[in-house]
Amino acid sequence: QTSVINSLKMKTMESIANDSEFMELHRTLSNTVQVSTIMRQGELTTNLGKSINQPDNFLSTNSKWLEFDLGFRKNTMYVNGFILPNDSCIAAKLQKESSGSSTSIDRMVPHNASMAIFRTGNGTSEKSDSLKKTTAFLSAESVSYSVRIDGASQNGLVVMATDSAVAISKMHAITGAASETELVTIKPDEEKRVAVFKSKNTVNLRTMSNDLPDMQAAFYCWYNGALIIAPNAEVINHNIQSQLRENTLNKWDDFRRLKDILSDRQQLMIYSDNELIDKILGYRDGNQQLWSKTGSTVIQLSPLNNMIYITAAATYSPFKQTTMTQLWEIKPDTLLAVPPKTVINHNTKEEEILLNDKAGNFYLINSNGMILWKKNITGKVIGGVRQIDLFRNGKLQYLFNDDKAIYVIDRNGDNVAPFPIALSFAATNQVAGFDYDNDGNYRFMVAGDDNTIHLFDKQGKGVEGFNPGKTATKVTTPIEHFRNQGKDYIVYHDSTKIYITDRKGNERIKVNNNTVPQPNSQFFISAKKSKEAAIFTLSAKNELITTTLPEGKTEAKGIYFGESNTAHLLHLWRNNQFLMMVDGKILIIDEKGEVKFTAEAASKKIGEATVIRNSAEQQLVAYTDRENNNIYVTDQNGVTQPGFPISSAMLPASLIMKNQNKASALVYYDCNGSVVAVELNTK
């Protein structure tokens, strides 16, 4: 404040108000930001150099003023800064504003990478030895990145060039020796092979990139308009796999959102999926609560008009921080394809977590966060994974499918013969496995794009005598099997009607109304094994539909909230009640379809919902907020539990620890691409 400054009674020449550079920055301060700081240069440039491992690009010895402002808009935190450099600042003196737009090198980098992109400007290759070697074959951009493969950090370098022959020739010259050629198979596509060069002379290459300091050999290849350089073939394989499956940064929502709001003028852009702003600005001591809520971060440096402009943006959520204790965290190679799945270890009876990412990798993780195995098995899984006891010997297997085959794998991730079963049609829903008489005589039922339900035995052969007829449209939700009073009911729906058949596919109940089912609705049975048994589901109008067994009387219960909402029906198995969730509302329904209790939901836009367990006795309900990408967990009365919401756009799983001294865990996929387990606190 002015009065405070005047009271200090400094000598005129000692006042910072007489420093022209300080006052120039002071005049640029915004009145709308939450934090604005002017400081003498030194700490910021030092931390920048340490963070990106290229301090020669940010060398400055003279103390000059810098400023940065910090503010928030929606779910993004912005940092804007200026450095007034002197003659010794290489970045400002030599790097001139480059023209043209980005060449989108981020399409080459796996989504789970941290990276630094350098874009050449006029004159850079003449002044810096390391940059000179890089720009010897560089036309627009290069990126050094670090990516986690099988839990270990691996480094790589990608260079955009205009001519493959020239780029490879330049690389041969840099390594200074004849390079051997290898044909690397890009797994799991056995027909995809890429020519990779290998050289043991890496002295010049290590000088060229500080991100490849311990290379014992140099591997490099030309792929998709760029030169990929790495210390081993595994990194190249991972890079190309990511491109083939579009698991790259420019497909990662957080990265795209951050990149799009920043300038295209930058010559250096740093991206990290951890709290990079905290590392660079070094402000954790005074702002613990603030920085703990940041996620993916982009930082740019742009020289213009003899100044260096620093612009940063980070994903920010006021709900990211949770009071629940973190137990462990792992990062899959690519985006998860389906939510984490709780599975049973049939040897120890302990609960574990099964993950499946978009590259077809499966991970089995124990309750301590240890990856027991990782295997690449298939393409995109439809729906999810179920456990079955195929041989009725107490050993459990994992059943799932993609659009081409049905898979059964054992606890070690190995295929169980004769699976996988190749399909002659494209599957449109998740495969269902039924053991009608609990004798191990499994049947596997899956719908196809031919509007037909197909049935296979455990040898993978079609079952004769099963002929349900074609559906009106494609079936996209799992098929269910119920047994009551000695009769079997096979239940499914398409977009027009509900079908209830017997084991042979013959119509068992003709649903006697024209109610269109909700596209993603599931079926549940109430009052099982009694004459009052009924099948519950939802209509497209969010009406509760009940079909009594065996007479087949169908009626809508009149619970209606409007077609613009999406309702969810969940079965609370412990007391045989049902929970119906509609945007902003939670209803408890008894087995007769009567509403017994209503509570307010924390979210007005519920995305998905599921029942999770906190113990053998207690059931909780988890649901996502599709507007803010948050998870809420409530008890059966709709009371939000401590520590929620937390940031995630995918439903969580729960782990009940065998050790009774430990609390149960919630396992969720966070917005930075990590799978996190936290202690689940409840009221």
XYZ file of C-alpha atoms in Angstrom:
683
model
C 0.000 0.000 0.000
C 1.202 3.537 -0.750
C 1.007 4.654 2.883
C 3.152 1.740 3.995
C 5.760 2.413 1.320
C 5.939 6.114 2.278
C 6.377 5.236 5.923
C 9.563 3.347 5.148
C 11.261 6.697 4.344
C 13.821 5.175 2.001
C 16.408 7.290 0.289
C 15.101 8.303 -3.096
C 17.648 6.376 -5.169
C 17.160 3.201 -3.113
C 13.477 2.920 -3.890
C 12.418 0.337 -6.465
C 9.974 2.955 -7.715
C 12.981 4.546 -9.445
C 13.872 1.333 -11.268
C 12.506 1.901 -14.761
C 12.354 -1.808 -15.577
C 10.433 -2.578 -12.397
C 7.947 0.193 -13.087
C 7.483 -1.009 -16.664
C 6.456 -4.402 -15.335
C 4.393 -2.850 -12.531
C 2.267 -1.026 -15.091
C 1.390 -4.329 -16.774
C -0.110 -5.842 -13.630
C -3.692 -6.991 -13.946
C -6.321 -6.071 -11.390
C -8.243 -9.291 -11.976
C -5.687 -11.973 -11.115
C -5.546 -13.751 -7.769
C -1.749 -13.660 -7.451
C 0.723 -11.263 -9.050
C 4.436 -11.257 -8.308
C 7.385 -9.144 -9.379
C 10.781 -10.529 -8.460
C 14.404 -10.278 -9.453
C 15.332 -12.824 -12.081
C 17.247 -15.876 -10.932
C 15.092 -18.457 -9.189
C 12.616 -18.850 -12.020
C 15.185 -19.339 -14.772
C 17.171 -21.714 -12.570
C 14.125 -23.879 -11.910
C 13.157 -23.808 -15.586
C 16.592 -25.073 -16.527
C 16.481 -27.858 -13.964
C 12.991 -28.926 -14.953
C 13.593 -29.290 -18.675
C 17.194 -30.443 -18.448
C 18.429 -27.825 -20.941
C 19.878 -24.967 -18.866
C 21.959 -23.612 -21.765
C 18.780 -22.283 -23.373
C 17.913 -20.159 -20.329
C 21.234 -18.780 -19.199
C 21.118 -15.349 -17.612
C 23.673 -13.983 -15.174
C 22.555 -10.411 -14.581
C 19.754 -9.661 -12.107
C 16.752 -8.249 -13.954
C 13.142 -7.986 -12.992
C 10.518 -10.508 -13.985
C 6.789 -10.616 -13.408
C 4.162 -13.296 -13.487
C 0.430 -13.154 -12.852
C -1.643 -16.133 -11.764
C -5.376 -16.426 -12.306
C -8.203 -18.906 -12.827
C -10.872 -19.316 -15.453
C -13.270 -22.247 -15.371
C -11.139 -25.372 -14.761
C -7.842 -23.853 -15.889
C -5.104 -22.037 -13.991
C -3.083 -19.498 -15.973
C 0.375 -18.095 -15.315
C 1.601 -15.235 -17.518
C 5.099 -13.871 -17.120
C 7.701 -11.584 -18.653
C 11.477 -11.554 -18.388
C 13.503 -8.474 -19.301
C 16.725 -10.155 -20.459
C 20.222 -8.784 -20.841
C 22.866 -9.518 -23.431
C 23.897 -12.767 -21.769
C 20.444 -14.335 -22.061
C 20.848 -16.780 -24.934
C 17.163 -17.555 -25.286
C 16.125 -13.963 -25.886
C 19.168 -12.880 -27.869
C 19.282 -15.697 -30.389
C 15.840 -17.221 -30.703
C 13.763 -15.113 -33.042
C 10.045 -15.384 -33.472
C 9.330 -18.287 -35.813
C 6.644 -18.038 -38.422
C 4.029 -20.546 -39.408
C 1.947 -22.920 -37.341
C 2.963 -25.960 -35.395
C 3.606 -29.193 -37.240
C 1.675 -31.045 -34.525
C 4.572 -33.122 -33.310
C 2.367 -34.112 -30.396
C 0.693 -36.620 -32.722
C 3.967 -38.582 -32.498
C 4.236 -38.736 -28.705
C 2.496 -41.321 -26.460
C -0.239 -39.845 -24.298
C 1.468 -40.766 -21.014
C 4.638 -38.805 -21.846
C 6.147 -35.664 -20.416
C 7.864 -33.661 -23.119
C 9.712 -30.539 -24.203
C 9.079 -29.317 -27.762
C 11.657 -27.040 -29.372
C 10.793 -25.141 -32.526
C 13.676 -23.655 -34.488
C 14.048 -19.954 -35.129
C 16.447 -17.997 -37.317
C 20.046 -18.137 -36.197
C 19.815 -20.738 -33.440
C 21.955 -23.398 -35.099
C 24.959 -21.077 -35.303
C 25.201 -20.222 -31.619
C 24.579 -23.333 -29.546
C 26.596 -26.503 -30.049
C 23.816 -28.822 -28.886
C 21.187 -26.979 -30.923
C 23.465 -26.965 -33.955
C 23.562 -30.753 -33.976
C 19.797 -30.944 -33.564
C 18.985 -28.441 -36.309
C 21.444 -30.042 -38.726
C 18.480 -32.097 -39.936
C 15.611 -30.261 -38.314
C 13.043 -28.451 -40.439
C 10.443 -27.378 -37.912
C 10.233 -29.042 -34.493
C 11.805 -31.626 -32.257
C 10.590 -33.128 -29.020
C 12.439 -34.841 -26.213
C 10.126 -36.890 -24.044
C 10.006 -39.295 -21.151
C 7.478 -42.112 -21.111
C 6.741 -44.855 -18.606
C 6.941 -48.395 -19.990
C 6.272 -51.318 -17.649
C 6.705 -48.986 -14.697
C 10.139 -47.675 -15.745
C 10.860 -44.238 -17.212
C 12.239 -44.315 -20.770
C 13.482 -41.360 -22.820
C 13.100 -40.673 -26.508
C 13.592 -37.990 -29.127
C 11.397 -37.255 -32.157
C 12.522 -34.930 -34.951
C 10.222 -33.610 -37.660
C 12.062 -33.501 -40.988
C 11.108 -33.042 -44.618
C 13.108 -35.834 -46.223
C 13.605 -39.328 -44.811
C 16.769 -40.080 -46.782
C 18.419 -36.815 -45.735
C 17.415 -37.277 -42.079
C 18.784 -40.834 -41.916
C 21.947 -39.714 -43.713
C 22.462 -36.914 -41.178
C 21.957 -39.389 -38.340
C 24.578 -41.693 -39.821
C 26.934 -38.718 -39.926
C 26.230 -37.747 -36.318
C 26.795 -41.265 -34.990
C 29.979 -41.351 -37.068
C 29.839 -45.040 -37.826
C 28.044 -47.489 -40.053
C 24.788 -48.533 -38.416
C 23.303 -51.994 -38.401
C 19.744 -52.429 -39.643
C 17.130 -54.389 -37.733
C 13.533 -55.194 -38.614
C 11.501 -54.458 -35.486
C 8.078 -56.069 -35.182
C 5.472 -53.639 -33.926
C 3.517 -55.725 -31.453
C 0.807 -56.925 -31.359
C 0.440 -56.417 -35.136
C 2.805 -59.169 -36.276
C 2.615 -57.998 -39.893
C 3.890 -54.512 -39.078
C 7.674 -54.270 -39.344
C 9.822 -51.148 -39.328
C 13.470 -50.808 -40.337
C 15.434 -49.580 -37.323
C 19.097 -48.539 -37.379
C 21.385 -49.347 -34.494
C 24.719 -47.729 -33.716
C 26.997 -48.129 -30.700
C 28.637 -44.746 -31.261
C 26.489 -42.407 -29.169
C 28.920 -39.671 -28.068
C 27.641 -36.990 -30.440
C 24.040 -38.081 -29.955
C 24.280 -37.754 -26.175
C 25.635 -34.241 -26.657
C 22.769 -33.418 -28.968
C 20.085 -34.340 -26.449
C 20.427 -34.088 -22.704
C 17.450 -36.428 -22.389
C 19.496 -39.359 -23.699
C 22.490 -39.183 -21.330
C 23.120 -42.870 -20.645
C 22.654 -44.360 -24.073
C 24.731 -47.486 -24.660
C 23.417 -47.736 -28.202
C 21.417 -45.495 -30.516
C 18.286 -46.803 -32.202
C 16.619 -44.655 -34.826
C 14.101 -45.032 -37.629
C 11.911 -43.021 -39.974
C 8.195 -43.352 -39.355
C 5.157 -41.226 -40.194
C 7.154 -38.201 -41.369
C 9.551 -38.061 -38.436
C 12.822 -39.408 -37.147
C 12.430 -41.373 -33.895
C 15.571 -41.728 -31.773
C 15.735 -43.838 -28.615
C 18.137 -45.766 -26.383
C 16.397 -49.060 -27.188
C 13.960 -50.600 -29.648
C 11.275 -50.915 -26.963
C 10.775 -47.137 -26.886
C 10.432 -47.034 -30.683
C 7.962 -49.924 -30.567
C 5.920 -48.166 -27.878
C 5.957 -44.911 -29.841
C 4.719 -46.511 -33.065
C 2.099 -48.579 -31.240
C 0.751 -45.396 -29.698
C 0.502 -43.755 -33.108
C -1.225 -46.774 -34.659
C -3.824 -46.818 -31.884
C -4.099 -43.013 -31.712
C -3.001 -43.048 -28.073
C -0.988 -39.881 -28.536
C -0.954 -36.526 -26.819
C -3.113 -34.797 -29.398
C -5.890 -37.303 -28.557
C -5.547 -36.595 -24.825
C -8.288 -34.177 -23.781
C -6.282 -32.375 -21.086
C -3.344 -31.760 -23.427
C -5.533 -30.506 -26.273
C -7.429 -28.162 -23.996
C -4.257 -26.672 -22.553
C -2.458 -26.399 -25.869
C -5.372 -24.784 -27.660
C -5.617 -21.872 -25.249
C -1.915 -20.976 -25.563
C -0.076 -19.128 -28.300
C 1.318 -20.869 -31.369
C 4.238 -18.441 -31.319
C 6.352 -20.339 -28.796
C 9.768 -21.789 -29.534
C 9.798 -23.994 -26.472
C 6.775 -25.751 -25.004
C 6.991 -28.062 -22.000
C 4.191 -30.472 -21.132
C 3.949 -32.721 -18.120
C 1.176 -34.797 -16.628
C 2.350 -34.031 -13.110
C 2.543 -30.819 -11.134
C 5.220 -29.135 -13.248
C 4.290 -25.581 -12.286
C 5.064 -26.471 -8.704
C 8.534 -27.728 -9.674
C 9.385 -24.681 -11.766
C 7.988 -21.903 -9.607
C 8.971 -23.593 -6.366
C 5.957 -22.231 -4.485
C 4.742 -25.304 -2.633
C 5.834 -24.061 0.792
C 3.450 -21.119 0.748
C 0.675 -22.496 -1.448
C 0.328 -26.169 -0.555
C -3.435 -26.172 -1.044
C -3.275 -24.349 -4.373
C -0.657 -26.441 -6.174
C -2.019 -29.758 -4.916
C -5.082 -29.144 -7.073
C -3.217 -28.764 -10.372
C -2.793 -31.572 -12.885
C -1.581 -31.624 -16.491
C 0.526 -28.543 -17.256
C 1.783 -26.749 -20.365
C 4.479 -24.045 -20.238
C 5.604 -21.927 -23.206
C 8.547 -19.615 -23.775
C 8.127 -17.129 -26.611
C 10.784 -14.494 -27.470
C 9.298 -11.301 -28.884
C 10.450 -7.674 -28.952
C 13.556 -8.430 -26.888
C 11.522 -10.008 -24.124
C 10.840 -13.601 -23.142
C 7.145 -14.288 -22.564
C 6.342 -17.144 -20.200
C 2.835 -18.515 -20.480
C 1.603 -21.502 -18.511
C -1.710 -23.242 -18.060
C -2.638 -26.152 -15.835
C -5.770 -28.188 -15.367
C -7.225 -27.183 -12.046
C -9.963 -28.646 -9.921
C -11.009 -27.353 -6.513
C -12.037 -30.935 -5.728
C -8.849 -32.721 -6.689
C -7.464 -32.751 -3.200
C -9.040 -35.348 -0.953
C -8.681 -36.009 2.747
C -8.472 -39.738 2.031
C -5.003 -41.264 2.371
C -3.410 -42.373 -0.899
C -2.302 -46.011 -0.772
C -0.678 -46.414 -4.174
C -0.623 -45.061 -7.728
C 0.335 -46.616 -11.069
C 0.227 -45.293 -14.632
C -0.911 -47.521 -17.520
C 0.878 -47.172 -20.840
C -2.165 -45.644 -22.536
C -5.709 -44.491 -21.730
C -7.970 -46.937 -19.939
C -10.576 -48.498 -22.199
C -12.956 -49.497 -19.377
C -13.196 -48.610 -15.668
C -11.046 -50.507 -13.127
C -12.539 -53.912 -12.316
C -12.505 -55.650 -8.926
C -11.654 -59.364 -9.304
C -11.052 -62.267 -6.915
C -7.787 -64.136 -6.441
C -9.126 -67.680 -6.192
C -5.959 -68.846 -4.394
C -5.970 -66.330 -1.533
C -9.596 -65.096 -1.790
C -8.213 -61.533 -1.785
C -9.593 -58.834 -4.046
C -7.436 -57.460 -6.853
C -7.808 -54.925 -9.660
C -7.868 -55.728 -13.370
C -7.157 -52.922 -15.845
C -7.512 -52.810 -19.618
C -6.080 -49.943 -21.676
C -6.810 -48.858 -25.232
C -3.657 -50.540 -26.553
C -5.103 -53.933 -25.542
C -2.894 -54.281 -22.463
C -4.279 -56.036 -19.382
C -2.786 -55.407 -15.936
C -3.464 -57.465 -12.814
C -2.734 -55.461 -9.658
C -2.827 -56.712 -6.085
C -4.205 -54.745 -3.142
C -0.756 -53.270 -2.429
C -0.521 -51.711 -5.898
C 1.974 -54.245 -7.295
C 1.551 -55.106 -10.978
C 1.472 -58.920 -10.988
C 1.511 -59.100 -14.766
C 0.877 -57.077 -17.887
C -0.039 -58.693 -21.198
C -1.256 -57.499 -24.569
C -4.185 -59.718 -25.463
C -6.705 -58.065 -27.741
C -8.060 -54.904 -29.245
C -10.916 -52.839 -27.838
C -12.886 -54.737 -25.198
C -16.657 -54.350 -25.501
C -18.428 -53.616 -22.240
C -16.071 -55.056 -19.652
C -14.766 -58.240 -18.024
C -16.552 -60.903 -15.977
C -15.143 -63.731 -13.873
C -16.372 -67.310 -14.391
C -15.462 -70.758 -13.050
C -15.242 -72.535 -16.386
C -14.289 -75.968 -15.007
C -16.201 -75.809 -11.706
C -13.019 -76.434 -9.729
C -12.859 -73.175 -7.762
C -10.408 -71.538 -10.176
C -11.663 -68.337 -11.788
C -11.054 -67.059 -15.316
C -11.678 -63.735 -17.052
C -14.330 -63.645 -19.795
C -14.517 -60.793 -22.302
C -14.729 -60.059 -26.016
C -13.881 -57.590 -28.712
C -15.808 -57.350 -31.975
C -13.821 -60.229 -33.520
C -13.488 -62.927 -30.840
C -14.495 -64.236 -27.397
C -11.656 -64.625 -24.905
C -11.220 -66.611 -21.708
C -7.891 -66.090 -19.951
C -6.654 -67.593 -16.712
C -5.237 -65.908 -13.651
C -1.803 -65.642 -15.304
C -3.186 -63.897 -18.386
C -2.840 -66.974 -20.633
C -5.543 -68.092 -23.043
C -7.686 -71.031 -21.933
C -8.101 -73.525 -24.812
C -9.989 -73.448 -27.148
C -10.284 -69.690 -26.631
C -10.115 -67.194 -28.227
C -13.104 -68.144 -30.348
C -13.103 -66.250 -33.649
C -16.468 -64.775 -34.632
C -17.853 -64.834 -38.164
C -19.729 -61.592 -37.425
C -18.929 -58.357 -35.623
C -20.030 -58.489 -31.980
C -22.122 -55.543 -30.814
C -22.450 -56.255 -27.077
C -20.555 -57.753 -24.147
C -20.477 -61.554 -24.139
C -22.487 -63.267 -21.400
C -21.539 -66.627 -19.856
C -24.299 -68.805 -18.379
C -24.024 -72.060 -16.406
C -27.714 -72.946 -16.359
C -27.506 -75.957 -14.020
C -24.280 -75.123 -12.146
C -22.567 -78.178 -13.648
C -19.851 -76.437 -15.700
C -21.768 -76.802 -18.974
C -21.243 -73.152 -19.899
C -22.981 -71.326 -22.706
C -21.673 -68.072 -24.173
C -24.141 -65.658 -25.722
C -23.247 -62.618 -27.813
C -25.150 -60.399 -30.250
C -23.894 -59.626 -33.755
C -24.185 -56.902 -36.335
C -26.471 -59.307 -38.235
C -29.203 -58.569 -35.614
C -28.901 -62.144 -34.331
C -28.140 -63.600 -30.895
C -25.439 -66.291 -31.206
C -24.854 -69.115 -28.707
C -21.620 -71.118 -28.264
C -20.627 -73.990 -25.989
C -17.364 -74.133 -24.019
C -15.632 -75.774 -26.998
C -16.450 -72.739 -29.114
C -19.038 -74.524 -31.250
C -22.456 -73.175 -32.124
C -25.297 -74.765 -30.103
C -27.859 -76.567 -32.250
C -31.524 -75.914 -31.620
C -31.037 -72.339 -30.466
C -32.962 -70.068 -32.799
C -34.256 -66.840 -31.253
C -34.941 -65.094 -34.544
C -33.615 -61.718 -35.551
C -34.028 -58.588 -33.475
C -35.473 -55.423 -34.949
C -32.233 -53.480 -34.373
C -28.780 -54.232 -32.957
C -28.432 -55.392 -29.343
C -25.743 -53.386 -27.568
C -26.214 -54.211 -23.855
C -25.334 -57.528 -22.145
C -27.829 -60.388 -22.242
C -29.092 -61.570 -18.837
C -30.234 -64.978 -17.586
C -32.676 -65.449 -14.705
C -34.080 -68.655 -13.237
C -37.246 -68.750 -11.208
C -39.612 -71.545 -10.208
C -37.741 -74.042 -12.433
C -37.903 -71.904 -15.574
C -35.137 -70.053 -17.428
C -35.569 -66.525 -18.753
C -33.140 -65.100 -21.318
C -33.674 -61.324 -21.332
C -32.319 -58.640 -23.649
C -33.480 -55.621 -25.597
C -32.734 -53.640 -28.732
C -33.706 -50.020 -29.332
C -37.380 -50.904 -29.899
C -38.519 -53.641 -27.508
C -37.737 -56.144 -24.754
C -37.252 -59.855 -25.575
C -37.764 -62.660 -23.019
C -37.047 -66.199 -24.306
C -36.320 -69.711 -23.036
C -33.030 -71.606 -23.466
C -33.784 -72.409 -27.097
C -34.602 -68.835 -28.028
C -38.362 -69.350 -28.134
C -40.450 -66.463 -26.884
C -41.299 -67.188 -23.234
C -43.039 -63.912 -22.408
C -44.503 -61.479 -24.877
C -43.981 -58.100 -23.288
C -47.477 -56.670 -23.421
C -46.802 -52.980 -23.901
C -45.094 -50.746 -26.404
C -42.683 -49.097 -24.004
C -39.300 -48.490 -25.595
C -36.431 -49.513 -23.264
C -33.697 -47.104 -22.244
C -30.655 -47.641 -24.531
C -28.278 -48.647 -21.701
C -30.779 -50.121 -19.250
C -29.962 -53.322 -17.354
C -32.302 -56.033 -16.079
C -32.691 -57.125 -12.453
C -34.914 -59.692 -10.760
C -36.779 -59.053 -7.515
C -38.356 -61.540 -5.090
C -36.224 -64.278 -6.659
C -37.421 -67.903 -6.288
C -40.963 -66.827 -5.425
C -44.272 -66.478 -7.207
C -43.995 -62.701 -6.854
C -40.744 -62.515 -8.842
C -40.504 -59.726 -11.408
C -37.931 -58.347 -13.825
C -37.120 -54.656 -13.439
C -35.698 -52.269 -16.035
C -36.135 -48.690 -17.275
C -37.915 -47.199 -20.236
C -36.568 -44.501 -22.520
C -38.817 -42.111 -20.573
C -37.169 -43.133 -17.281
C -40.210 -45.062 -16.155
C -39.651 -48.121 -13.981
C -40.906 -51.167 -15.903
C -41.798 -54.424 -14.102
C -42.578 -57.724 -15.797
C -43.998 -60.384 -13.456
C -42.962 -64.030 -13.780
C -44.294 -66.304 -15.071
C -47.507 -64.697 -16.332
C -45.638 -61.840 -17.977
C -47.719 -58.890 -16.886
C -45.763 -55.741 -17.740
C -46.487 -52.299 -16.368
C -44.795 -48.924 -16.004
C -44.723 -47.595 -12.456
C -45.139 -43.983 -13.470
C -41.883 -42.694 -11.976
C -41.195 -40.138 -14.670
C -38.677 -37.293 -14.817
C -38.685 -36.263 -18.458
C -36.899 -37.511 -21.531
C -34.038 -35.020 -21.211
C -32.709 -36.858 -18.114
C -30.929 -40.187 -17.968
C -31.861 -42.495 -15.099
C -29.846 -45.367 -13.612
C -31.291 -48.425 -11.914
C -29.080 -50.286 -9.417
C -29.769 -53.394 -7.348
C -28.971 -53.151 -3.624
C -28.547 -56.863 -3.048
C -28.242 -56.796 0.735
C -31.860 -55.847 1.416
C -33.203 -56.616 -2.072
C -34.077 -53.029 -2.777
C -33.418 -50.953 -5.888
C -31.869 -47.551 -6.187
C -32.903 -45.242 -9.009
C -30.773 -42.201 -9.783
C -31.931 -39.328 -11.957
C -30.158 -35.982 -12.292
C -30.371 -34.414 -8.859
C -32.476 -37.209 -7.294
C -31.886 -40.547 -5.527
C -34.844 -42.878 -4.960
C -35.018 -46.134 -2.994
C -37.549 -48.574 -4.493
C -38.773 -51.797 -2.885
C -39.153 -55.102 -4.707
C -42.747 -54.243 -5.550
C -41.666 -51.120 -7.406
C -42.860 -48.673 -4.763
C -40.774 -45.578 -3.903
C -39.820 -45.746 -0.227
C -37.330 -42.904 0.100
C -36.121 -39.872 -1.880
C -32.931 -37.831 -1.379
C -31.094 -35.070 -3.200
C -28.079 -36.064 -5.314
C -24.985 -33.852 -5.291
C -24.855 -33.683 -9.096
C -27.482 -32.295 -11.434
C -25.905 -34.146 -14.377
C -25.221 -37.756 -13.414
C -23.172 -39.645 -15.979
C -22.866 -43.253 -14.769
C -23.570 -45.053 -11.501
C -22.645 -48.327 -9.820
C -22.855 -50.125 -6.485
C -19.572 -50.632 -4.634
C -18.849 -52.339 -1.324
C -17.129 -50.871 1.694
C -17.358 -54.134 3.632
C -19.159 -57.421 3.455
C -22.178 -55.692 5.005
C -22.121 -52.110 3.719
C -22.980 -51.047 0.180
C -22.193 -47.625 -1.248
C -23.187 -45.968 -4.501
C -20.629 -44.290 -6.759
C -21.640 -41.984 -9.583
C -19.965 -39.542 -11.944
C -20.751 -35.898 -12.563
C -20.546 -35.638 -16.360
C -20.307 -31.841 -16.320
C -17.335 -31.437 -13.944
C -15.655 -34.865 -14.281
C -16.031 -35.712 -10.607
C -16.859 -38.866 -8.655
C -19.278 -38.860 -5.752
C -19.805 -41.720 -3.316
C -22.944 -41.835 -1.165
C -24.527 -44.247 1.265
C -27.945 -45.737 0.582
C -29.589 -42.640 2.011
C -27.885 -40.351 -0.469
C -25.401 -38.904 2.052
C -22.123 -37.941 0.336
C -19.172 -39.608 2.057
C -16.097 -37.747 3.426
C -13.395 -36.803 0.915
C -15.715 -36.505 -2.083
C -15.998 -35.387 -4.776
C -12.691 -36.351 -6.397
C -11.674 -35.684 -10.000
C -12.363 -38.515 -12.427
C -14.599 -39.093 -15.425
C -14.758 -42.881 -14.974
C -16.512 -45.051 -12.407
C -14.280 -46.373 -9.593
C -13.857 -49.856 -8.132
C -13.490 -50.871 -4.495
C -11.103 -53.203 -2.679
C -12.002 -54.890 0.581
C -8.705 -55.646 2.305
C -8.290 -59.153 3.691
C -6.344 -57.655 6.583
C -9.128 -56.336 8.788
C -6.801 -53.695 10.255
C -6.806 -51.887 6.921
C -9.626 -49.733 5.622
C -11.285 -50.577 2.346
C -9.868 -48.816 -0.714
C -11.415 -46.880 -3.573
C -9.565 -47.332 -6.882
C -10.164 -44.692 -9.536
C -8.714 -43.380 -12.800
C -7.656 -39.785 -12.293
C -7.597 -36.951 -14.821
C -3.817 -37.325 -15.303
C -4.016 -40.894 -16.588
C -3.012 -42.626 -13.325
C -4.874 -45.328 -11.421
C -4.989 -44.296 -7.765
C -6.046 -46.183 -4.634
C -7.131 -44.245 -1.535
C -8.481 -45.309 1.829
C -12.264 -45.178 1.671
C -13.582 -43.174 4.595
C -17.272 -43.426 5.438
C -19.616 -41.808 7.916
